[in-house]
Amino acid sequence: MKKSVILLFCISSFILQGYSQKPADTKATKETIQLYNKMLSTVEKGIMIGHQDDFVYGHSWNVKGISDVKQTVGDYPAVYGWELGGLELGNLSSLDAVAFEDIRTGAKWVNSHGGINTISWHCSNPLTEKNAWDVSSKLVVKSVLPGGEKNAVFAKMLDHLADFFLSLKDEKGRFVPVVFRPWHEHTGSWFWWGQNLCSTQEYISLWKYTVNHLRMRGVHNIVYAYSSSSGFNNALEYLERYPGDEIVDLLGFDEYQNGVAGKENYQKSITKEMNILIPVSKEHHKIAILAETGLESLPDPKWWTETLWPAIKDYPISYVLFWRNAYDKPTHFYVPFPGQLSAENFNEFEKDSRTLFLKDIK
Ligand code: BMA
């Protein structure tokens, strides 16, 4: 009797918590709310596994339709990362040479197969006209905000983005909902929007201006993700430049392992940061994620079950995204391909009932 009362309490508080949590955008489309609820509810089953640019290219191949994940474990990832860098300039392909048309088609395929799309944006520098990594000026963020000399240029960039989001429609004409993760790794200083490149107020204004512009253009098919770099020590540091609950839906961070020797640091750092992230996300009623991670070249044959999984498995995060497998840089890959040193172990990882691939979330 007692046990069943407790169980009932747990289930109902989960349901209540679940249903009281909604996307920040009060005009979010029905499909966006469904995507949000899916990301919330799958936490009970396990952690969704994601891969950047999964089926548009991979390790040593560059034809559409293959997937290193599928080739290795027989199933596709549950989550797909896409990159929009270059779209703001009116280019036809991303900075990683993927045609935006293929990203559009890919995102629709993912959506119709029950997967989740998450979009990053290495936006080029509007002031210097160089790339996102150009940190030669501390005036870039200021220059794109209202009153700044590049405000009109930046507004046009956002229009390109709005056009893209509004062009994501399924076969019934409904907007395809996506996660959008702009202005990421901002606690580091390697992008023009980074910690030492702008003030807290400027960074927050950059977020607000971006989201308001997209909403003004009628974009309501987005769930927004805030992801800092690794290395924060407490909630205050993590939230120092948080743009606010009325904007953000997902909270996460990006964290990479540095070579085989970096195992201990990686695990310790993930533990420390998850112990900060999870209470913060509960307090703010947001969904926690590991926004980007990986060990480049996977030189550790048991990395999946002995490093990554023990570090994250006990935390209620919705998904983890592994970075891209470049076709033109043989050592730049983050998931195995058949024959790769950690491929067998990746299969073992996939068999764990709590690692969720595409078939697991249908
Ligand atoms: C980096 C690398 C680059 C890539 C960029 C944007 O981490 O993978 O090769 O251009 O992300 O996707």
mmCIF file of C-alpha atoms and ligand atoms in Angstrom:
data_model
loop_
_atom_site.group_PDB
_atom_site.id
_atom_site.type_symbol
_atom_site.label_atom_id
_atom_site.label_comp_id
_atom_site.label_asym_id
_atom_site.label_seq_id
_atom_site.Cartn_x
_atom_site.Cartn_y
_atom_site.Cartn_z
ATOM 1 C CA MET A 1 0.000 0.000 0.000
ATOM 2 C CA LYS A 2 2.644 2.456 1.123
ATOM 3 C CA LYS A 3 4.821 1.627 -1.875
ATOM 4 C CA SER A 4 1.993 2.141 -4.344
ATOM 5 C CA VAL A 5 1.128 5.516 -2.807
ATOM 6 C CA ILE A 6 4.762 6.593 -3.174
ATOM 7 C CA LEU A 7 4.861 5.338 -6.761
ATOM 8 C CA LEU A 8 1.636 7.206 -7.563
ATOM 9 C CA PHE A 9 3.099 10.344 -6.040
ATOM 10 C CA CYS A 10 6.282 10.008 -8.105
ATOM 11 C CA ILE A 11 4.401 9.394 -11.341
ATOM 12 C CA SER A 12 1.976 12.259 -10.783
ATOM 13 C CA SER A 13 4.702 14.714 -9.809
ATOM 14 C CA PHE A 14 6.611 13.703 -12.940
ATOM 15 C CA ILE A 15 3.506 14.246 -15.042
ATOM 16 C CA LEU A 16 2.721 17.563 -13.325
ATOM 17 C CA GLN A 17 6.290 18.733 -13.687
ATOM 18 C CA GLY A 18 6.295 17.623 -17.292
ATOM 19 C CA TYR A 19 3.111 19.380 -18.229
ATOM 20 C CA SER A 20 3.854 22.574 -16.351
ATOM 21 C CA GLN A 21 7.077 22.854 -18.338
ATOM 22 C CA LYS A 22 6.643 24.460 -21.762
ATOM 23 C CA PRO A 23 8.765 26.090 -24.440
ATOM 24 C CA ALA A 24 9.660 29.695 -23.590
ATOM 25 C CA ASP A 25 8.026 30.996 -26.768
ATOM 26 C CA THR A 26 4.355 31.471 -25.882
ATOM 27 C CA LYS A 27 3.561 31.264 -29.603
ATOM 28 C CA ALA A 28 5.490 28.020 -30.148
ATOM 29 C CA THR A 29 3.715 25.863 -32.736
ATOM 30 C CA LYS A 30 1.980 22.651 -31.698
ATOM 31 C CA GLU A 31 4.779 20.609 -33.287
ATOM 32 C CA THR A 32 7.394 22.626 -31.359
ATOM 33 C CA ILE A 33 5.603 21.877 -28.101
ATOM 34 C CA GLN A 34 5.529 18.203 -29.130
ATOM 35 C CA LEU A 35 9.261 18.254 -29.817
ATOM 36 C CA TYR A 36 9.836 19.876 -26.439
ATOM 37 C CA ASN A 37 7.677 17.268 -24.689
ATOM 38 C CA LYS A 38 9.534 14.494 -26.468
ATOM 39 C CA MET A 39 12.846 15.859 -25.217
ATOM 40 C CA LEU A 40 11.375 16.034 -21.745
ATOM 41 C CA SER A 41 9.800 12.601 -21.690
ATOM 42 C CA THR A 42 12.689 10.616 -23.183
ATOM 43 C CA VAL A 43 14.783 11.547 -20.132
ATOM 44 C CA GLU A 44 12.859 8.825 -18.303
ATOM 45 C CA LYS A 45 14.062 6.209 -20.812
ATOM 46 C CA GLY A 46 17.677 7.278 -21.155
ATOM 47 C CA ILE A 47 19.895 9.676 -23.057
ATOM 48 C CA MET A 48 19.372 10.360 -26.768
ATOM 49 C CA ILE A 49 22.504 9.985 -28.859
ATOM 50 C CA GLY A 50 23.311 12.654 -31.420
ATOM 51 C CA HIS A 51 25.828 13.276 -34.186
ATOM 52 C CA GLN A 52 26.716 16.433 -36.124
ATOM 53 C CA ASP A 53 26.126 16.286 -39.918
ATOM 54 C CA ASP A 54 25.513 12.561 -39.550
ATOM 55 C CA PHE A 55 24.334 11.509 -43.006
ATOM 56 C CA VAL A 56 25.555 14.313 -45.261
ATOM 57 C CA TYR A 57 29.201 13.239 -45.068
ATOM 58 C CA GLY A 58 31.438 11.133 -42.838
ATOM 59 C CA HIS A 59 34.909 9.787 -42.325
ATOM 60 C CA SER A 60 36.432 9.595 -45.834
ATOM 61 C CA TRP A 61 33.097 9.782 -47.718
ATOM 62 C CA ASN A 62 31.119 12.698 -49.053
ATOM 63 C CA VAL A 63 27.958 11.388 -50.627
ATOM 64 C CA LYS A 64 24.565 11.880 -49.090
ATOM 65 C CA GLY A 65 22.727 9.031 -47.435
ATOM 66 C CA ILE A 66 25.478 7.077 -45.708
ATOM 67 C CA SER A 67 25.918 7.418 -41.945
ATOM 68 C CA ASP A 68 28.955 6.339 -39.952
ATOM 69 C CA VAL A 69 26.682 5.659 -36.968
ATOM 70 C CA LYS A 70 24.272 3.512 -39.019
ATOM 71 C CA GLN A 71 27.126 1.672 -40.720
ATOM 72 C CA THR A 72 28.661 0.861 -37.362
ATOM 73 C CA VAL A 73 25.669 -0.070 -35.186
ATOM 74 C CA GLY A 74 22.807 -0.584 -37.644
ATOM 75 C CA ASP A 75 20.716 2.337 -36.409
ATOM 76 C CA TYR A 76 20.747 6.094 -36.938
ATOM 77 C CA PRO A 77 21.297 8.618 -34.167
ATOM 78 C CA ALA A 78 18.239 10.059 -32.404
ATOM 79 C CA VAL A 79 19.589 13.600 -32.609
ATOM 80 C CA TYR A 80 21.138 15.367 -35.625
ATOM 81 C CA GLY A 81 23.339 18.434 -35.456
ATOM 82 C CA TRP A 82 23.386 20.874 -38.400
ATOM 83 C CA GLU A 83 25.541 23.944 -38.939
ATOM 84 C CA LEU A 84 24.286 27.206 -40.459
ATOM 85 C CA GLY A 85 27.589 29.162 -40.622
ATOM 86 C CA GLY A 86 27.616 30.967 -43.995
ATOM 87 C CA LEU A 87 23.831 31.173 -44.345
ATOM 88 C CA GLU A 88 23.955 34.720 -42.919
ATOM 89 C CA LEU A 89 26.059 35.769 -45.946
ATOM 90 C CA GLY A 90 23.584 34.390 -48.432
ATOM 91 C CA ASN A 91 25.923 31.474 -49.274
ATOM 92 C CA LEU A 92 24.456 28.276 -50.673
ATOM 93 C CA SER A 93 26.644 25.978 -48.552
ATOM 94 C CA SER A 94 27.740 25.969 -44.914
ATOM 95 C CA LEU A 95 31.306 26.587 -43.789
ATOM 96 C CA ASP A 96 31.596 22.800 -43.668
ATOM 97 C CA ALA A 97 30.577 22.640 -47.338
ATOM 98 C CA VAL A 98 27.072 21.247 -46.844
ATOM 99 C CA ALA A 99 24.433 22.743 -49.137
ATOM 100 C CA PHE A 100 21.710 24.433 -47.092
ATOM 101 C CA GLU A 101 19.245 22.742 -49.404
ATOM 102 C CA ASP A 102 20.598 19.383 -48.162
ATOM 103 C CA ILE A 103 20.298 20.539 -44.552
ATOM 104 C CA ARG A 104 16.684 21.488 -45.218
ATOM 105 C CA THR A 105 15.953 18.101 -46.797
ATOM 106 C CA GLY A 106 17.905 16.327 -44.053
ATOM 107 C CA ALA A 107 16.091 18.116 -41.237
ATOM 108 C CA LYS A 108 12.738 17.206 -42.787
ATOM 109 C CA TRP A 109 13.783 13.551 -43.060
ATOM 110 C CA VAL A 110 14.870 13.519 -39.427
ATOM 111 C CA ASN A 111 11.602 15.085 -38.320
ATOM 112 C CA SER A 112 9.466 12.666 -40.294
ATOM 113 C CA HIS A 113 11.403 9.756 -38.775
ATOM 114 C CA GLY A 114 10.862 10.945 -35.212
ATOM 115 C CA GLY A 115 14.385 12.310 -34.678
ATOM 116 C CA ILE A 116 15.498 15.651 -33.281
ATOM 117 C CA ASN A 117 17.317 18.404 -35.197
ATOM 118 C CA THR A 118 19.670 20.767 -33.393
ATOM 119 C CA ILE A 119 21.246 23.696 -35.174
ATOM 120 C CA SER A 120 24.532 25.442 -34.400
ATOM 121 C CA TRP A 121 25.659 28.695 -35.982
ATOM 122 C CA HIS A 122 29.265 29.773 -36.346
ATOM 123 C CA CYS A 123 28.150 33.189 -37.565
ATOM 124 C CA SER A 124 30.805 35.140 -39.448
ATOM 125 C CA ASN A 125 32.085 38.368 -37.910
ATOM 126 C CA PRO A 126 29.796 41.188 -39.118
ATOM 127 C CA LEU A 127 32.309 43.921 -38.277
ATOM 128 C CA THR A 128 35.541 42.539 -39.711
ATOM 129 C CA GLU A 129 33.841 40.330 -42.319
ATOM 130 C CA LYS A 130 36.096 37.454 -41.300
ATOM 131 C CA ASN A 131 34.921 34.225 -39.694
ATOM 132 C CA ALA A 132 33.393 33.443 -36.272
ATOM 133 C CA TRP A 133 36.861 32.835 -34.802
ATOM 134 C CA ASP A 134 38.079 36.337 -35.618
ATOM 135 C CA VAL A 135 38.522 37.870 -32.166
ATOM 136 C CA SER A 136 40.595 40.845 -33.292
ATOM 137 C CA SER A 137 37.994 43.369 -32.107
ATOM 138 C CA LYS A 138 36.051 43.707 -28.872
ATOM 139 C CA LEU A 139 33.512 45.945 -30.556
ATOM 140 C CA VAL A 140 31.697 43.401 -32.689
ATOM 141 C CA VAL A 141 28.754 42.648 -30.401
ATOM 142 C CA LYS A 142 28.274 46.347 -29.666
ATOM 143 C CA SER A 143 28.376 47.094 -33.394
ATOM 144 C CA VAL A 144 25.544 44.696 -34.270
ATOM 145 C CA LEU A 145 23.122 45.893 -31.592
ATOM 146 C CA PRO A 146 20.644 48.737 -32.218
ATOM 147 C CA GLY A 147 22.548 51.993 -32.674
ATOM 148 C CA GLY A 148 25.688 50.130 -33.780
ATOM 149 C CA GLU A 149 27.306 50.595 -37.190
ATOM 150 C CA LYS A 150 26.630 46.980 -38.219
ATOM 151 C CA ASN A 151 23.092 46.721 -36.890
ATOM 152 C CA ALA A 152 21.503 46.818 -40.356
ATOM 153 C CA VAL A 153 24.006 44.252 -41.681
ATOM 154 C CA PHE A 154 23.286 41.972 -38.738
ATOM 155 C CA ALA A 155 19.518 42.353 -39.111
ATOM 156 C CA LYS A 156 19.926 41.132 -42.713
ATOM 157 C CA MET A 157 21.930 38.161 -41.478
ATOM 158 C CA LEU A 158 19.108 37.281 -39.100
ATOM 159 C CA ASP A 159 16.649 37.618 -41.965
ATOM 160 C CA HIS A 160 18.538 34.912 -43.854
ATOM 161 C CA LEU A 161 18.175 32.715 -40.785
ATOM 162 C CA ALA A 162 14.483 33.520 -40.391
ATOM 163 C CA ASP A 163 13.915 32.643 -44.067
ATOM 164 C CA PHE A 164 15.628 29.324 -43.511
ATOM 165 C CA PHE A 165 13.635 28.417 -40.382
ATOM 166 C CA LEU A 166 10.416 29.408 -42.147
ATOM 167 C CA SER A 167 11.359 27.221 -45.105
ATOM 168 C CA LEU A 168 11.439 24.106 -42.924
ATOM 169 C CA LYS A 169 8.055 22.598 -43.654
ATOM 170 C CA ASP A 170 6.873 19.023 -43.611
ATOM 171 C CA GLU A 171 4.809 17.323 -46.318
ATOM 172 C CA LYS A 172 1.627 18.713 -44.745
ATOM 173 C CA GLY A 173 2.975 22.276 -44.757
ATOM 174 C CA ARG A 174 3.591 22.387 -40.994
ATOM 175 C CA PHE A 175 6.780 24.014 -39.734
ATOM 176 C CA VAL A 176 9.442 21.493 -38.761
ATOM 177 C CA PRO A 177 10.480 22.249 -35.169
ATOM 178 C CA VAL A 178 14.195 22.443 -34.378
ATOM 179 C CA VAL A 179 16.557 23.172 -31.519
ATOM 180 C CA PHE A 180 18.621 26.331 -32.205
ATOM 181 C CA ARG A 181 21.835 26.841 -30.226
ATOM 182 C CA PRO A 182 23.311 30.219 -31.123
ATOM 183 C CA TRP A 183 26.129 32.109 -29.352
ATOM 184 C CA HIS A 184 27.564 28.931 -27.880
ATOM 185 C CA GLU A 185 30.776 28.431 -25.872
ATOM 186 C CA HIS A 186 30.490 32.057 -24.825
ATOM 187 C CA THR A 187 32.375 31.553 -21.550
ATOM 188 C CA GLY A 188 35.485 30.978 -23.662
ATOM 189 C CA SER A 189 37.025 33.738 -25.796
ATOM 190 C CA TRP A 190 37.532 32.118 -29.191
ATOM 191 C CA PHE A 191 34.405 33.453 -30.946
ATOM 192 C CA TRP A 192 33.619 37.168 -31.444
ATOM 193 C CA TRP A 193 30.756 36.843 -28.905
ATOM 194 C CA GLY A 194 33.028 35.267 -26.232
ATOM 195 C CA GLN A 195 33.641 36.230 -22.616
ATOM 196 C CA ASN A 196 36.476 38.727 -23.146
ATOM 197 C CA LEU A 197 35.058 40.133 -26.356
ATOM 198 C CA CYS A 198 31.893 41.753 -24.986
ATOM 199 C CA SER A 199 30.245 42.771 -21.729
ATOM 200 C CA THR A 200 27.618 40.668 -19.946
ATOM 201 C CA GLN A 201 24.943 43.156 -20.951
ATOM 202 C CA GLU A 202 26.035 43.131 -24.589
ATOM 203 C CA TYR A 203 25.996 39.340 -24.719
ATOM 204 C CA ILE A 204 22.520 39.158 -23.194
ATOM 205 C CA SER A 205 21.315 41.855 -25.615
ATOM 206 C CA LEU A 206 22.755 39.856 -28.518
ATOM 207 C CA TRP A 207 20.620 36.881 -27.505
ATOM 208 C CA LYS A 208 17.501 38.970 -26.950
ATOM 209 C CA TYR A 209 17.939 40.816 -30.231
ATOM 210 C CA THR A 210 18.396 37.522 -32.103
ATOM 211 C CA VAL A 211 15.367 35.823 -30.583
ATOM 212 C CA ASN A 212 13.145 38.910 -30.851
ATOM 213 C CA HIS A 213 14.105 39.335 -34.493
ATOM 214 C CA LEU A 214 13.237 35.735 -35.309
ATOM 215 C CA ARG A 215 9.967 35.927 -33.363
ATOM 216 C CA MET A 216 9.108 39.206 -35.102
ATOM 217 C CA ARG A 217 9.609 37.446 -38.428
ATOM 218 C CA GLY A 218 7.062 34.854 -37.314
ATOM 219 C CA VAL A 219 9.530 32.087 -36.445
ATOM 220 C CA HIS A 220 7.905 29.956 -33.748
ATOM 221 C CA ASN A 221 9.315 26.524 -34.585
ATOM 222 C CA ILE A 222 12.370 26.838 -32.369
ATOM 223 C CA VAL A 223 13.385 25.490 -28.995
ATOM 224 C CA TYR A 224 16.429 27.538 -27.883
ATOM 225 C CA ALA A 225 19.542 26.057 -26.269
ATOM 226 C CA TYR A 226 22.076 27.925 -24.133
ATOM 227 C CA SER A 227 25.453 26.180 -24.028
ATOM 228 C CA SER A 228 28.509 27.554 -22.314
ATOM 229 C CA SER A 229 32.039 26.264 -22.678
ATOM 230 C CA SER A 230 33.371 23.915 -20.031
ATOM 231 C CA GLY A 231 35.264 25.218 -17.029
ATOM 232 C CA PHE A 232 32.565 26.956 -14.970
ATOM 233 C CA ASN A 233 32.827 26.448 -11.217
ATOM 234 C CA ASN A 234 29.405 27.275 -9.862
ATOM 235 C CA ALA A 235 25.873 28.276 -10.839
ATOM 236 C CA LEU A 236 26.677 31.986 -10.709
ATOM 237 C CA GLU A 237 29.448 31.579 -13.245
ATOM 238 C CA TYR A 238 27.297 29.334 -15.429
ATOM 239 C CA LEU A 239 24.407 31.805 -15.392
ATOM 240 C CA GLU A 240 26.418 35.014 -15.541
ATOM 241 C CA ARG A 241 25.362 35.687 -19.146
ATOM 242 C CA TYR A 242 22.115 33.714 -19.170
ATOM 243 C CA PRO A 243 19.620 35.611 -21.342
ATOM 244 C CA GLY A 244 16.577 34.508 -19.334
ATOM 245 C CA ASP A 245 13.858 31.932 -18.817
ATOM 246 C CA GLU A 246 11.563 33.641 -21.306
ATOM 247 C CA ILE A 247 14.081 32.920 -24.084
ATOM 248 C CA VAL A 248 15.912 29.703 -23.320
ATOM 249 C CA ASP A 249 14.526 26.134 -23.241
ATOM 250 C CA LEU A 250 17.563 23.884 -22.957
ATOM 251 C CA LEU A 251 20.596 24.319 -20.757
ATOM 252 C CA GLY A 252 23.898 22.647 -21.465
ATOM 253 C CA PHE A 253 27.590 23.008 -22.057
ATOM 254 C CA ASP A 254 30.247 21.857 -24.544
ATOM 255 C CA GLU A 255 33.065 19.707 -23.228
ATOM 256 C CA TYR A 256 35.737 17.717 -25.079
ATOM 257 C CA GLN A 257 38.258 15.179 -23.868
ATOM 258 C CA ASN A 258 41.843 16.137 -24.622
ATOM 259 C CA GLY A 259 43.550 12.956 -25.915
ATOM 260 C CA VAL A 260 43.688 9.568 -24.162
ATOM 261 C CA ALA A 261 45.522 11.129 -21.218
ATOM 262 C CA GLY A 262 42.671 13.571 -20.694
ATOM 263 C CA LYS A 263 40.282 10.858 -19.468
ATOM 264 C CA GLU A 264 40.419 11.679 -15.778
ATOM 265 C CA ASN A 265 40.116 15.430 -16.278
ATOM 266 C CA TYR A 266 37.219 14.935 -18.672
ATOM 267 C CA GLN A 267 35.276 12.730 -16.281
ATOM 268 C CA LYS A 268 35.951 14.968 -13.290
ATOM 269 C CA SER A 269 35.006 18.064 -15.179
ATOM 270 C CA ILE A 270 31.765 16.552 -16.523
ATOM 271 C CA THR A 271 30.822 15.433 -13.008
ATOM 272 C CA LYS A 272 31.529 18.861 -11.553
ATOM 273 C CA GLU A 273 29.619 20.667 -14.289
ATOM 274 C CA MET A 274 26.646 18.266 -14.326
ATOM 275 C CA ASN A 275 26.356 18.754 -10.559
ATOM 276 C CA ILE A 276 25.929 22.459 -11.289
ATOM 277 C CA LEU A 277 23.820 22.138 -14.454
ATOM 278 C CA ILE A 278 21.188 19.687 -13.207
ATOM 279 C CA PRO A 279 20.019 21.705 -10.153
ATOM 280 C CA VAL A 280 20.076 24.908 -12.239
ATOM 281 C CA SER A 281 17.967 23.329 -14.974
ATOM 282 C CA LYS A 282 15.471 22.014 -12.390
ATOM 283 C CA GLU A 283 15.231 25.375 -10.685
ATOM 284 C CA HIS A 284 14.615 27.129 -14.010
ATOM 285 C CA HIS A 285 12.322 24.362 -15.337
ATOM 286 C CA LYS A 286 14.589 23.781 -18.333
ATOM 287 C CA ILE A 287 15.796 20.645 -20.081
ATOM 288 C CA ALA A 288 19.441 19.700 -19.524
ATOM 289 C CA ILE A 289 21.688 18.529 -22.390
ATOM 290 C CA LEU A 290 25.331 17.793 -23.104
ATOM 291 C CA ALA A 291 25.365 20.123 -26.089
ATOM 292 C CA GLU A 292 28.651 18.995 -27.723
ATOM 293 C CA THR A 293 31.242 16.477 -26.714
ATOM 294 C CA GLY A 294 33.711 13.859 -27.902
ATOM 295 C CA LEU A 295 37.239 12.565 -28.065
ATOM 296 C CA GLU A 296 38.783 13.427 -31.419
ATOM 297 C CA SER A 297 40.020 10.385 -33.429
ATOM 298 C CA LEU A 298 38.782 7.986 -30.707
ATOM 299 C CA PRO A 299 42.179 6.495 -29.839
ATOM 300 C CA ASP A 300 40.675 4.737 -26.780
ATOM 301 C CA PRO A 301 39.056 1.365 -27.714
ATOM 302 C CA LYS A 302 36.682 1.410 -24.716
ATOM 303 C CA TRP A 303 35.907 5.120 -24.627
ATOM 304 C CA TRP A 304 32.142 4.695 -24.972
ATOM 305 C CA THR A 305 31.462 2.367 -22.075
ATOM 306 C CA GLU A 306 34.389 3.205 -19.832
ATOM 307 C CA THR A 307 34.806 6.959 -20.146
ATOM 308 C CA LEU A 308 31.786 8.674 -21.656
ATOM 309 C CA TRP A 309 28.937 6.572 -20.292
ATOM 310 C CA PRO A 310 30.061 6.393 -16.654
ATOM 311 C CA ALA A 311 30.496 10.180 -16.714
ATOM 312 C CA ILE A 312 26.981 10.990 -17.942
ATOM 313 C CA LYS A 313 24.689 8.007 -17.354
ATOM 314 C CA ASP A 314 23.346 9.045 -13.960
ATOM 315 C CA TYR A 315 22.359 12.546 -14.986
ATOM 316 C CA PRO A 316 18.880 13.354 -16.342
ATOM 317 C CA ILE A 317 20.025 14.899 -19.598
ATOM 318 C CA SER A 318 17.888 14.692 -22.704
ATOM 319 C CA TYR A 319 20.653 14.254 -25.267
ATOM 320 C CA VAL A 320 24.350 14.220 -25.936
ATOM 321 C CA LEU A 321 25.724 15.408 -29.290
ATOM 322 C CA PHE A 322 28.994 14.089 -30.723
ATOM 323 C CA TRP A 323 30.797 16.361 -33.134
ATOM 324 C CA ARG A 324 31.324 15.774 -36.843
ATOM 325 C CA ASN A 325 33.237 13.150 -38.825
ATOM 326 C CA ALA A 326 34.961 15.311 -41.434
ATOM 327 C CA TYR A 327 35.372 13.730 -44.891
ATOM 328 C CA ASP A 328 38.445 15.802 -45.711
ATOM 329 C CA LYS A 329 40.385 15.688 -42.416
ATOM 330 C CA PRO A 330 41.209 12.059 -41.645
ATOM 331 C CA THR A 331 41.775 12.594 -37.904
ATOM 332 C CA HIS A 332 38.793 14.883 -37.315
ATOM 333 C CA PHE A 333 36.049 12.450 -36.276
ATOM 334 C CA TYR A 334 34.046 11.820 -33.109
ATOM 335 C CA VAL A 335 31.992 8.689 -33.774
ATOM 336 C CA PRO A 336 33.424 5.421 -35.084
ATOM 337 C CA PHE A 337 33.033 3.967 -38.568
ATOM 338 C CA PRO A 338 33.333 0.250 -39.377
ATOM 339 C CA GLY A 339 36.774 -0.997 -38.443
ATOM 340 C CA GLN A 340 37.639 2.004 -36.263
ATOM 341 C CA LEU A 341 39.375 1.172 -32.974
ATOM 342 C CA SER A 342 36.318 1.897 -30.794
ATOM 343 C CA ALA A 343 33.667 0.521 -33.209
ATOM 344 C CA GLU A 344 33.062 -2.686 -31.264
ATOM 345 C CA ASN A 345 32.736 -0.775 -28.033
ATOM 346 C CA PHE A 346 30.309 1.644 -29.710
ATOM 347 C CA ASN A 347 28.151 -1.403 -30.499
ATOM 348 C CA GLU A 348 28.216 -2.408 -26.854
ATOM 349 C CA PHE A 349 27.266 1.156 -25.943
ATOM 350 C CA GLU A 350 24.365 1.072 -28.409
ATOM 351 C CA LYS A 351 23.041 -2.137 -26.823
ATOM 352 C CA ASP A 352 22.648 -0.496 -23.426
ATOM 353 C CA SER A 353 18.913 0.038 -23.062
ATOM 354 C CA ARG A 354 19.490 3.594 -21.845
ATOM 355 C CA THR A 355 21.430 4.827 -24.875
ATOM 356 C CA LEU A 356 18.693 5.988 -27.229
ATOM 357 C CA PHE A 357 19.197 5.795 -30.980
ATOM 358 C CA LEU A 358 16.526 6.531 -33.594
ATOM 359 C CA LYS A 359 14.597 3.254 -33.283
ATOM 360 C CA ASP A 360 14.503 3.636 -29.499
ATOM 361 C CA ILE A 361 12.577 6.888 -29.539
ATOM 362 C CA LYS A 362 9.918 6.050 -32.095
HETATM 363 C C1 BMA B 1 34.825 22.901 -35.504
HETATM 364 C C2 BMA B 1 35.536 22.024 -36.521
HETATM 365 C C3 BMA B 1 35.614 22.803 -37.807
HETATM 366 C C4 BMA B 1 34.210 23.234 -38.249
HETATM 367 C C5 BMA B 1 33.503 23.989 -37.127
HETATM 368 C C6 BMA B 1 32.076 24.354 -37.465
HETATM 369 O O1 BMA B 1 34.772 22.288 -34.273
HETATM 370 O O2 BMA B 1 34.813 20.830 -36.719
HETATM 371 O O3 BMA B 1 36.208 21.994 -38.795
HETATM 372 O O4 BMA B 1 34.275 24.038 -39.391
HETATM 373 O O5 BMA B 1 33.516 23.192 -35.965
HETATM 374 O O6 BMA B 1 31.256 23.244 -37.698
#
